[in-house]
XYZ file of C-alpha atoms in Angstrom:
755
model
C 16.945 33.076 -9.718
C 16.366 29.276 -9.314
C 13.953 27.444 -11.406
C 11.629 24.887 -9.601
C 8.886 22.441 -10.442
C 5.629 21.859 -8.490
C 1.921 21.633 -8.515
C -0.242 24.696 -8.395
C -2.927 24.997 -5.659
C -5.275 27.847 -6.092
C -6.895 29.771 -3.278
C -10.478 31.041 -3.117
C -9.146 34.607 -2.966
C -7.541 34.401 -6.266
C -3.903 33.955 -5.510
C -2.140 30.463 -5.375
C 0.825 28.552 -4.355
C 3.328 26.092 -6.074
C 3.891 23.143 -3.709
C 7.299 21.590 -4.479
C 7.768 17.813 -4.247
C 11.183 18.327 -2.629
C 9.553 19.457 0.539
C 11.094 23.001 0.166
C 8.784 26.092 0.996
C 5.776 26.725 -1.337
C 6.082 29.532 -3.878
C 3.530 32.263 -3.785
C 1.690 33.085 -6.985
C 0.029 36.422 -7.348
C -3.585 36.738 -8.801
C -1.978 37.855 -12.003
C 0.133 34.855 -12.268
C -2.841 32.562 -11.439
C -4.694 33.928 -14.566
C -2.490 31.855 -16.916
C -2.531 28.522 -14.867
C -5.360 26.324 -13.229
C -5.671 24.570 -9.865
C -3.609 21.248 -9.976
C -1.448 22.133 -12.975
C 2.128 20.905 -12.866
C 4.435 23.759 -13.761
C 7.994 25.054 -14.014
C 8.567 28.360 -12.362
C 11.292 30.801 -11.333
C 11.688 32.417 -8.026
C 11.526 36.230 -8.692
C 11.695 37.684 -5.311
C 11.348 37.035 -1.422
C 9.066 38.890 0.935
C 10.031 40.322 4.275
C 9.679 37.024 5.921
C 11.880 35.295 3.512
C 9.023 33.471 1.624
C 9.606 33.012 -2.145
C 7.327 34.486 -4.827
C 7.226 32.693 -8.253
C 6.637 33.331 -11.857
C 5.197 30.582 -14.000
C 7.555 29.766 -17.043
C 6.024 26.574 -18.303
C 2.941 24.240 -17.866
C 4.382 20.727 -17.671
C 1.179 18.866 -17.315
C -2.472 19.730 -17.020
C -4.993 17.290 -15.542
C -7.502 16.001 -17.989
C -10.285 15.498 -15.580
C -13.365 17.512 -16.257
C -14.250 20.595 -14.332
C -17.604 20.691 -12.493
C -19.559 23.962 -12.264
C -22.852 25.839 -12.875
C -23.738 26.962 -16.310
C -24.535 30.703 -16.465
C -25.838 32.938 -19.111
C -24.797 36.551 -18.577
C -25.010 39.351 -21.192
C -25.401 37.010 -23.988
C -22.302 34.961 -22.989
C -22.406 31.393 -21.750
C -19.880 30.535 -18.987
C -19.298 27.961 -16.315
C -18.452 28.997 -12.830
C -16.389 26.119 -11.347
C -17.806 24.622 -8.232
C -14.352 24.413 -6.898
C -13.445 28.016 -6.313
C -9.721 27.267 -6.281
C -9.879 27.441 -10.161
C -10.164 31.169 -9.608
C -11.845 32.123 -12.935
C -14.869 31.241 -15.091
C -14.637 29.189 -18.242
C -16.328 30.696 -21.405
C -18.532 28.260 -23.313
C -19.270 28.859 -27.061
C -23.062 28.943 -27.903
C -22.759 25.689 -29.802
C -20.890 23.871 -27.073
C -23.455 23.806 -24.282
C -24.737 20.402 -25.121
C -28.390 21.344 -24.637
C -27.785 22.466 -21.037
C -29.853 25.311 -19.533
C -28.747 28.265 -17.393
C -28.333 27.161 -13.704
C -27.707 23.505 -14.333
C -24.667 21.613 -12.995
C -22.397 20.516 -15.762
C -19.021 18.898 -16.536
C -16.856 20.789 -18.834
C -13.722 20.056 -20.761
C -11.062 22.714 -21.584
C -10.704 23.459 -25.332
C -8.343 26.486 -24.941
C -6.217 27.068 -21.808
C -6.231 30.431 -20.015
C -3.674 33.056 -20.409
C -2.588 36.429 -18.916
C -5.121 38.166 -21.227
C -7.881 35.743 -21.874
C -10.118 33.451 -20.024
C -10.212 29.655 -20.806
C -12.743 28.135 -23.194
C -14.452 24.777 -22.753
C -17.333 22.526 -23.887
C -19.961 20.850 -21.844
C -19.351 17.047 -21.772
C -21.974 16.048 -19.250
C -25.151 17.522 -17.887
C -25.548 16.427 -14.235
C -28.855 18.151 -13.587
C -30.413 20.903 -11.408
C -28.654 22.059 -8.241
C -31.624 21.015 -6.089
C -31.915 17.458 -7.514
C -31.666 14.777 -4.714
C -28.148 13.425 -4.479
C -26.635 16.280 -6.646
C -24.182 17.092 -3.949
C -22.622 13.580 -4.258
C -22.624 13.687 -7.962
C -20.633 16.919 -7.754
C -18.173 15.547 -5.049
C -17.296 12.335 -6.927
C -16.324 14.353 -9.922
C -14.822 17.280 -8.169
C -12.395 14.978 -6.265
C -12.086 12.534 -9.050
C -13.481 9.676 -7.199
C -13.704 6.654 -9.430
C -17.471 5.563 -9.304
C -17.965 3.478 -12.547
C -16.478 -0.057 -12.652
C -14.886 -1.078 -15.947
C -16.881 -3.482 -18.151
C -14.167 -5.999 -17.629
C -14.589 -5.822 -13.800
C -18.329 -6.080 -13.987
C -18.006 -9.080 -16.207
C -15.513 -10.748 -13.902
C -17.689 -10.112 -10.885
C -20.826 -11.419 -12.606
C -19.009 -14.747 -13.550
C -18.200 -15.428 -9.893
C -20.450 -18.026 -8.209
C -23.223 -17.088 -5.745
C -22.053 -19.504 -3.121
C -18.868 -21.070 -1.787
C -18.046 -24.301 -3.619
C -16.268 -27.513 -2.601
C -13.092 -26.485 -4.635
C -13.041 -23.269 -2.602
C -12.766 -25.085 0.717
C -9.745 -27.129 -0.121
C -6.739 -26.563 2.025
C -8.782 -24.710 4.655
C -9.580 -25.318 8.288
C -13.297 -25.967 8.822
C -14.630 -23.609 11.514
C -18.283 -23.917 10.614
C -19.014 -25.516 14.022
C -17.575 -22.399 15.815
C -20.424 -19.973 16.618
C -18.757 -16.791 15.323
C -21.026 -13.818 15.217
C -20.913 -10.431 13.459
C -21.564 -7.117 15.462
C -22.100 -4.089 13.206
C -24.388 -0.990 13.059
C -27.990 -1.208 12.207
C -27.581 0.096 8.696
C -24.586 -2.062 7.855
C -24.896 -3.967 4.552
C -21.565 -5.768 4.349
C -20.169 -7.774 7.298
C -16.353 -8.374 6.877
C -15.499 -9.452 10.394
C -16.778 -12.119 12.863
C -15.668 -12.849 16.444
C -15.706 -15.633 18.897
C -14.440 -15.862 22.459
C -14.304 -18.569 25.104
C -12.286 -18.990 28.348
C -8.932 -20.728 27.951
C -5.858 -21.698 30.006
C -2.935 -19.430 29.006
C 0.367 -20.510 30.385
C -0.375 -21.130 33.993
C -3.023 -18.794 34.423
C -6.560 -18.042 33.005
C -7.311 -16.106 29.753
C -9.296 -16.318 26.680
C -9.158 -17.695 23.201
C -10.261 -14.805 20.894
C -10.962 -15.748 17.322
C -11.197 -12.918 14.694
C -12.382 -14.142 11.244
C -12.078 -11.639 8.331
C -13.719 -12.207 4.764
C -11.079 -13.738 2.524
C -11.323 -11.153 -0.344
C -7.921 -12.215 -1.690
C -9.413 -15.542 -2.711
C -11.581 -13.783 -5.358
C -9.539 -10.601 -6.076
C -6.325 -11.727 -7.777
C -3.262 -9.612 -8.674
C -3.432 -8.513 -12.448
C -7.001 -9.169 -12.973
C -9.699 -6.301 -13.758
C -11.100 -6.543 -10.217
C -7.817 -5.951 -8.739
C -7.018 -3.014 -11.042
C -10.217 -1.256 -10.179
C -9.894 -1.960 -6.452
C -6.299 -0.423 -6.559
C -7.497 2.685 -8.447
C -10.103 3.282 -5.739
C -7.979 2.047 -2.858
C -10.911 2.573 -0.518
C -14.727 2.676 -0.232
C -16.051 6.253 0.048
C -18.952 6.835 2.522
C -21.602 9.423 2.005
C -25.039 9.906 3.849
C -27.397 7.475 2.105
C -24.764 6.308 -0.463
C -21.573 4.299 -0.558
C -19.148 4.153 -3.508
C -17.560 0.630 -2.899
C -14.124 -0.435 -3.561
C -15.361 -3.712 -4.895
C -18.575 -4.648 -6.790
C -21.690 -5.473 -4.712
C -21.508 -9.129 -5.899
C -18.330 -9.456 -3.683
C -18.808 -6.759 -1.039
C -22.485 -7.632 -0.100
C -22.398 -11.161 -1.352
C -19.482 -13.660 -1.517
C -17.454 -11.908 1.032
C -20.186 -10.575 3.438
C -20.244 -12.885 6.456
C -24.037 -13.319 6.472
C -25.505 -15.670 8.967
C -26.152 -19.358 8.284
C -24.087 -19.495 5.108
C -20.582 -20.784 4.323
C -17.923 -18.123 3.735
C -14.225 -18.130 3.196
C -12.207 -16.191 5.855
C -8.717 -15.577 7.065
C -8.612 -16.178 10.748
C -6.383 -14.828 13.515
C -6.676 -17.079 16.376
C -5.334 -15.537 19.623
C -4.722 -16.397 23.220
C -5.121 -13.504 25.538
C -3.859 -13.365 29.088
C -5.800 -11.903 31.949
C -3.520 -8.822 31.753
C -4.518 -8.388 28.112
C -1.255 -9.434 26.613
C -1.429 -11.642 23.475
C 0.331 -14.866 24.454
C 0.218 -16.573 21.119
C -1.603 -16.372 17.819
C -1.838 -18.081 14.459
C -3.253 -17.252 11.021
C -4.891 -19.720 8.708
C -7.424 -19.752 5.890
C -10.726 -21.253 6.874
C -14.450 -21.807 6.088
C -16.859 -20.235 8.773
C -20.528 -19.974 9.085
C -21.744 -17.022 11.075
C -24.192 -18.013 13.841
C -25.762 -14.726 14.289
C -25.859 -11.028 13.133
C -25.795 -8.640 16.117
C -26.124 -4.938 16.139
C -24.089 -2.612 18.501
C -27.268 -1.483 20.182
C -28.364 -5.106 20.808
C -25.033 -6.079 22.191
C -24.846 -3.021 24.402
C -28.277 -3.818 25.911
C -27.399 -7.450 26.613
C -24.193 -6.481 28.440
C -26.068 -3.914 30.432
C -28.824 -6.258 31.372
C -28.377 -10.051 30.898
C -32.012 -10.683 32.053
C -33.527 -8.207 29.685
C -35.699 -8.938 26.625
C -32.582 -8.693 24.124
C -30.770 -11.225 26.254
C -33.712 -13.548 26.383
C -34.079 -13.518 22.490
C -30.371 -14.447 22.228
C -30.076 -16.799 25.227
C -27.688 -19.169 23.627
C -25.135 -16.499 22.533
C -25.112 -14.519 25.875
C -22.316 -16.513 27.546
C -20.129 -15.948 24.521
C -20.828 -12.247 24.524
C -19.929 -12.035 28.233
C -16.620 -13.845 27.591
C -15.863 -11.491 24.761
C -16.601 -8.551 27.055
C -14.188 -9.999 29.705
C -11.539 -10.441 27.003
C -12.090 -6.734 26.048
C -11.687 -5.539 29.509
C -8.355 -7.311 29.652
C -7.128 -5.840 26.416
C -8.271 -2.431 27.632
C -6.158 -2.900 30.787
C -3.167 -3.499 28.560
C -4.070 -0.440 26.411
C -3.874 1.741 29.545
C -0.581 0.159 30.593
C 0.869 0.636 27.217
C 0.026 4.381 27.330
C -2.069 4.460 24.214
C -3.971 7.792 23.523
C -7.653 7.546 23.993
C -9.516 10.976 23.658
C -13.282 10.936 23.901
C -14.490 12.942 20.930
C -18.026 13.616 19.567
C -18.780 12.012 16.130
C -22.014 12.780 14.464
C -24.306 11.180 11.967
C -26.334 12.842 9.355
C -29.821 11.304 9.046
C -31.591 12.361 5.724
C -35.159 12.383 4.554
C -36.495 10.677 1.335
C -35.233 13.659 -0.734
C -31.687 13.285 0.539
C -31.986 16.429 2.741
C -30.920 16.533 6.371
C -33.595 15.540 8.689
C -31.462 15.803 11.824
C -27.878 15.391 12.978
C -27.277 13.230 15.976
C -24.183 12.217 18.035
C -22.767 8.728 17.448
C -22.768 6.985 20.827
C -19.754 4.721 21.381
C -21.134 1.886 23.585
C -19.191 -1.037 25.151
C -20.195 -3.085 22.052
C -18.337 -0.601 19.797
C -15.241 -0.739 22.057
C -15.041 -4.504 22.332
C -15.095 -5.004 18.520
C -12.549 -2.149 18.167
C -10.202 -3.801 20.737
C -10.571 -7.173 19.003
C -9.795 -5.751 15.591
C -6.812 -3.865 17.096
C -5.385 -7.138 18.464
C -5.781 -8.839 15.050
C -4.035 -5.961 13.381
C -1.127 -6.115 15.813
C -0.740 -9.842 15.255
C -0.651 -9.365 11.552
C 2.059 -6.654 11.805
C 4.124 -8.880 14.214
C 3.751 -11.877 11.836
C 5.043 -9.917 8.885
C 7.767 -8.227 10.709
C 9.186 -11.521 12.188
C 9.318 -12.797 8.680
C 11.087 -9.701 7.525
C 8.686 -9.515 4.499
C 7.855 -5.996 3.063
C 4.165 -4.945 3.447
C 2.142 -1.833 4.055
C 2.213 -0.559 7.547
C -0.225 1.711 9.130
C 2.265 4.316 10.524
C 1.317 7.311 12.860
C 4.312 9.154 13.877
C 4.634 11.581 16.834
C 4.560 15.357 16.605
C 6.904 17.328 14.253
C 9.629 19.463 16.160
C 7.564 22.615 15.218
C 4.232 21.178 16.510
C 5.963 19.786 19.517
C 7.524 23.142 20.446
C 4.074 24.870 19.995
C 2.429 22.270 22.305
C 5.171 22.571 24.930
C 4.758 26.443 24.874
C 0.985 26.125 25.040
C 1.097 23.809 28.043
C 3.586 25.903 29.821
C 1.423 29.071 29.189
C -1.559 27.245 30.958
C 0.679 26.646 34.095
C -0.505 23.013 34.389
C 2.733 21.688 35.720
C 2.468 19.055 33.004
C 4.191 18.889 29.662
C 5.765 16.685 27.098
C 9.365 15.979 26.550
C 11.508 16.483 23.438
C 11.071 12.880 22.457
C 7.623 12.458 23.739
C 5.877 9.060 24.274
C 2.107 8.397 23.821
C 1.736 7.991 27.510
C 2.812 11.655 28.141
C -0.164 12.756 25.882
C -2.532 10.460 27.606
C -1.325 11.703 31.092
C -2.139 15.189 30.132
C -5.547 14.257 28.790
C -6.401 12.299 31.835
C -5.224 15.055 34.211
C -7.258 17.772 32.508
C -10.294 15.995 31.539
C -12.443 17.546 34.252
C -11.169 21.177 33.643
C -13.426 23.827 32.141
C -10.967 24.112 29.172
C -10.466 20.432 28.625
C -11.957 20.585 25.095
C -9.250 23.126 24.166
C -6.402 21.243 25.631
C -7.457 17.896 24.062
C -7.972 19.646 20.753
C -4.315 21.012 20.966
C -3.053 17.560 21.757
C -4.829 16.130 18.733
C -3.681 18.848 16.380
C -0.089 18.459 17.348
C 0.096 14.808 16.091
C 0.668 13.850 12.437
C -1.755 12.180 10.131
C -1.610 8.362 9.868
C -0.424 7.007 6.543
C 0.379 3.749 4.725
C 3.982 3.070 4.045
C 6.374 0.255 3.494
C 8.613 1.566 6.193
C 7.665 0.671 9.733
C 7.894 3.507 12.095
C 5.324 2.324 14.497
C 1.837 3.752 15.572
C 2.300 6.661 18.075
C -1.364 7.043 19.076
C -2.053 3.323 19.644
C 1.527 2.982 21.190
C 2.415 -0.004 18.919
C 5.931 -0.715 17.449
C 4.236 -2.224 14.541
C 0.682 -2.001 13.263
C -1.035 -2.883 9.962
C -4.625 -2.973 8.642
C -5.797 -6.440 8.291
C -9.588 -6.342 9.172
C -11.336 -4.604 6.413
C -10.233 -5.995 2.938
C -13.721 -5.405 1.587
C -13.300 -1.590 1.816
C -9.620 -0.899 2.102
C -6.887 -1.985 -0.457
C -4.067 -2.066 2.113
C -5.816 -4.713 4.076
C -6.174 -6.863 0.935
C -2.378 -6.525 0.312
C -1.701 -7.617 3.965
C -3.903 -10.702 3.467
C -1.775 -11.556 0.305
C 1.299 -11.302 2.334
C 0.216 -13.369 5.131
C -1.119 -16.092 2.655
C 2.234 -16.159 0.939
C 4.082 -16.459 4.293
C 1.746 -19.360 5.471
C 2.565 -21.161 2.122
C 6.340 -20.576 2.465
C 6.366 -18.126 -0.399
C 7.071 -14.469 -0.996
C 4.486 -11.972 -2.290
C 5.830 -9.713 -5.027
C 4.038 -6.455 -5.376
C 3.512 -5.625 -9.024
C 4.953 -2.227 -10.149
C 2.203 0.269 -10.607
C 4.215 3.265 -11.739
C 1.785 3.927 -14.437
C -1.115 4.229 -11.904
C 0.521 6.667 -9.437
C 3.382 8.951 -9.291
C 6.316 7.357 -7.372
C 7.914 9.316 -4.528
C 11.328 7.766 -4.118
C 13.036 10.998 -2.783
C 10.406 11.387 0.026
C 10.296 7.753 0.701
C 14.082 7.343 0.977
C 14.327 10.350 3.280
C 11.521 8.871 5.516
C 13.129 5.387 5.489
C 16.573 6.814 6.413
C 15.020 8.973 9.258
C 13.127 5.983 10.614
C 16.257 3.798 10.405
C 18.397 6.325 12.351
C 15.723 6.786 15.051
C 15.318 3.106 15.496
C 19.058 2.574 15.659
C 19.385 5.338 18.210
C 16.960 3.500 20.451
C 18.701 0.160 19.867
C 15.742 -1.186 17.899
C 15.829 -3.253 14.607
C 16.326 -0.721 11.749
C 14.147 -0.515 8.725
C 15.722 -1.407 5.335
C 17.201 1.268 3.104
C 15.029 2.340 0.203
C 16.663 1.470 -3.076
C 15.150 3.346 -6.133
C 13.572 0.820 -8.438
C 13.725 -1.958 -5.794
C 10.970 -3.910 -4.032
C 10.552 -1.488 -1.148
C 10.106 1.453 -3.501
C 7.105 -0.480 -5.050
C 5.606 -0.687 -1.520
C 6.228 2.972 -0.920
C 4.478 3.783 -4.183
C 1.487 1.767 -3.235
C 1.457 3.284 0.248
C 1.621 6.832 -1.130
C -1.259 5.946 -3.582
C -3.513 4.433 -0.767
C -2.777 7.283 1.535
C -3.637 9.898 -1.076
C -6.839 8.122 -2.006
C -7.862 7.795 1.650
C -7.480 11.574 2.048
C -9.391 12.008 -1.273
C -12.240 9.935 0.183
C -12.293 11.907 3.476
C -12.365 15.252 1.509
C -15.279 14.179 -0.635
C -17.247 12.940 2.354
C -16.646 16.278 4.169
C -17.546 18.231 1.010
C -20.893 16.494 0.894
C -21.622 16.850 4.589
C -20.666 20.487 4.394
C -23.045 21.114 1.410
C -25.941 19.283 3.268
C -25.335 21.316 6.363
C -25.351 24.632 4.425
C -28.504 23.550 2.828
C -29.966 22.632 6.190
C -28.988 25.918 7.699
C -30.452 28.107 5.026
C -33.772 27.097 6.580
C -32.671 28.541 9.881
C -31.317 31.984 8.881
C -31.910 34.619 11.632
C -32.300 31.995 14.395
C -30.303 32.190 17.437
C -28.342 29.339 19.110
C -26.054 28.696 21.925
C -22.750 27.191 20.813
C -19.229 26.286 21.832
C -15.999 27.800 20.170
C -14.386 24.775 18.419
C -11.431 26.524 16.872
C -9.746 29.995 17.182
C -7.885 31.574 14.338
C -6.432 34.971 13.459
C -9.520 35.845 11.402
C -12.268 34.701 13.806
C -13.948 31.860 15.751
C -15.422 28.732 14.664
C -18.417 27.868 16.631
C -20.379 24.614 16.818
C -24.123 24.923 17.492
C -25.688 23.051 20.457
C -27.958 20.269 19.424
C -27.307 20.854 15.661
C -23.561 19.954 15.591
C -23.063 22.485 12.733
C -20.031 24.625 12.705
C -19.776 28.130 11.324
C -17.568 31.122 11.455
C -17.864 34.384 13.531
C -15.553 36.649 11.617
C -13.306 38.800 13.743
C -15.165 41.952 12.618
C -18.291 40.614 14.305
C -16.542 40.525 17.635
C -17.102 44.183 18.568
C -15.573 47.528 18.012
C -12.185 46.883 19.205
C -9.022 45.246 18.154
C -8.522 41.549 18.882
C -5.120 40.030 18.897
C -4.613 36.284 18.102
C -2.172 34.511 20.484
C -0.879 31.380 18.861
C 0.641 29.990 21.936
C -2.432 30.232 24.111
C -4.700 29.694 21.085
C -6.975 32.695 21.959
C -8.318 35.946 20.698
C -8.004 38.675 23.191
C -9.528 42.255 22.945
C -6.866 44.905 23.373
C -9.177 47.288 25.292
C -11.594 45.142 27.245
C -9.452 42.154 27.768
C -12.294 39.856 26.636
C -10.938 36.598 25.343
C -12.189 33.661 23.320
C -10.765 30.227 23.501
C -11.703 26.721 22.432
C -14.556 25.638 24.716
C -15.910 29.109 25.303
C -19.683 29.396 25.342
C -21.313 31.958 23.032
C -24.641 32.849 21.651
C -24.840 33.555 17.907
C -27.231 34.240 15.083
C -27.100 32.428 11.713
C -26.401 35.446 9.404
C -25.258 34.024 6.076
C -25.049 30.714 4.200
C -22.820 30.308 1.128
C -23.707 27.054 -0.489
C -21.178 27.088 -3.139
C -18.387 27.973 -0.708
C -19.669 25.469 1.847
C -19.525 28.307 4.477
C -21.905 29.297 7.289
C -21.416 32.657 8.889
C -22.611 33.475 12.415
C -23.103 36.940 14.046
C -22.371 37.241 17.786
C -25.557 38.131 19.704
C -24.376 38.154 23.252
C -21.495 36.712 25.279
C -21.800 34.627 28.362
C -20.304 36.039 31.540
C -17.669 33.224 31.634
C -16.263 34.749 28.374
C -15.282 37.920 30.046
C -11.831 37.704 31.770
C -10.974 41.407 32.755
C -7.445 42.406 32.441
C -5.530 43.440 35.597
C -5.873 47.064 36.951
C -2.305 47.706 35.810
C -3.247 46.621 32.350
C -6.317 48.753 32.321
C -4.288 51.860 33.434
C -1.882 51.377 30.658
C -4.595 51.066 27.966
C -4.397 53.889 25.435
C -7.938 54.969 24.717
C -6.854 57.108 21.839
C -4.899 54.291 20.136
C -8.008 52.116 20.647
C -10.334 54.665 19.017
C -7.934 54.968 16.046
C -8.041 51.178 15.531
C -11.845 51.160 15.728
C -11.968 53.779 13.093
C -9.597 51.954 10.817
C -11.665 48.697 11.395
C -14.906 50.629 10.360
C -13.254 52.074 7.301
C -11.981 48.459 6.369
C -15.540 47.088 6.816
C -16.869 49.812 4.539
C -14.345 48.888 1.774
C -15.389 45.093 2.263
C -18.937 45.880 2.226
C -18.614 47.762 -1.105
C -16.597 44.890 -2.553
C -19.151 42.246 -1.406
C -22.060 44.158 -2.813
C -20.560 43.791 -6.245
C -19.818 40.124 -5.744
C -23.372 39.470 -4.491
C -24.777 40.354 -7.754
C -23.849 36.854 -8.956
C -23.785 35.111 -5.591
C -25.554 31.959 -4.553
C -25.306 32.994 -0.954
C -28.261 33.722 1.224
C -28.030 36.609 3.645
C -30.007 38.169 6.563
C -31.230 41.630 6.343
C -28.496 44.091 7.518
C -28.284 45.505 10.907
C -29.539 48.818 9.656
C -32.780 46.993 8.591
C -32.172 47.346 4.960
C -33.097 44.223 2.908
C -29.915 42.251 1.892
C -31.521 38.869 0.988
C -30.643 37.646 -2.458
C -31.314 34.181 -4.016
C -29.923 33.980 -7.469
C -28.955 31.342 -9.888
C -25.234 32.286 -9.764
C -22.626 30.336 -8.091
C -20.156 33.161 -7.325
C -20.284 33.526 -3.590
C -18.563 36.121 -1.612
C -17.065 34.292 1.302
C -15.902 36.341 4.318
C -12.552 35.719 5.801
C -10.132 32.948 5.050
C -10.823 29.333 4.695
C -10.260 27.224 7.789
C -8.352 24.711 5.790
């Protein structure tokens, strides 16, 4: 059979997959095949068979490339043998460490290990300890693990630190040459209470726009490109990171603190260099005109979101009295925001209300409490101001026909679109989306269903049907925001794509062209995918009579932008995964102190293997495995996104209210398991009499018996695994103690991983 190449991705259950770069179906790898490879290996394999559903299974022929990054795990000493159990369970097997290669580490400590001998079908891999991170309970250990587990660059090169140290502490006279002086314009920054860097400032005043009234909206963004030049160490490190990574109580910045919190932070009452987007906004929220220019600014004040929200709510309150001189400007900014919001609604942009949470930690880095982030009018007016500047930057670059990195968010794939259409049809709403849906159709469904009891489920399905936003040199528009072109311009301190956009705009202002340096050595080019995406985007735009995107030529200028976009998109996902991993670890650690406690909760996701439930007040999510739903067979309906009991007709959907008990916490697997205590009355939706009459009690009893037998097998398997588990359990229902707290890291997770 055919030979293929791809990257191995392990699964916690021991098997794996080979993901092919060509976009063809993944190859399944059996646990036996996974013994000779490791997670993230690049391999050559042969397709040996197809299963009943036509899915290919592979056999590894050759390992083409193995990542040199260290593996993080817990050092264990069992039966006289030292071994490391990888923290990332996708590696699938322990690594044996010779006695003279433990580097002084003690059992139970977290270490970084380097392979000295690869695994094979008949032997485990060998390795040596290269770094001792410390004890698992040390404050901040979860972050130390995550940055290494996800290979997040966290140490600046010596050349970068030396270059940053050589920068001046203030803006000099030479830096101000060729810039427009806006130090007399009372720009202000509006950020969160805990913000340390301020990369955007705003100013607004009434203005005559055309024949009507409107506003002059000025958005000033820190001019990072003045200090970070292409080809220099600062730029190399910034590109490698591509984004700042945010953890509770800690940030790994894209740029050294000298720049991010110093020269490029728009602190009050000091001169700073900025790139300005100066806009005229009509009363209908349309951007009538704009211009970009480099400037020198001096922030007049540093506001917090809470403070601005209080002023807007009460212009005679104590907050307004303290900021009396700035209140008229804030009111003008609020008026401009409401006009921009009007245009947003007219445009049909998608605007779902979701609950975001913030983890508040104590002095030891443990969770003190989890609170919802409240989006006030202050948050929204800054968001709309930044969106306006981003749209202007995209328009400016597109008009000049200059390549750049666009922020692209495409509509649903045909598969996801069909699933959503079937789901909406099954609900009987009388609303749906077309075969070539517009954002306004999504927003219409969201608005029409916002007061329904199942609104959470419907909005979740709308969100899940859309693709992930990426950076790319091919402009395909932004579906969610309903923009034909969109870039990121407003955060060059923490996002490398914004820095590139600044460089392009500066080049265009100077009548030049910015040539992006090839970085093939830093990231893997994806010309085949990029060419396919470019052609699809071109065909789609031509079909609609819109200007077509340029065709990607391998080795050409556009390919360099595609490579940079793929690199930045991948590192953005890496940062998100690392942040989620740390938050999951903290939540697991937090919930270990609440074992056995009961909570009300809401079903946040429904899968074939159970329910994910988010606890009221705690905002912690866990799994109720399908075996905990009662002694009957539950069938997963993908179209309706529900689990329904065959005998009782009880069904669970997103938004269902349940009551659960915290039954198990697996710190290593980042998993929390719940046990169903009792169901609310609203969960029971009886089947019709006809359905009940047709129910086969004998068949149901047989299914229950099979389930019980299956549970017994699983229990026996888990009992063996728990001998080395780091999981914490409740006593069993029979009253027999089942609690175990060991130094091992080999958890026995129940069910499949959500992701």
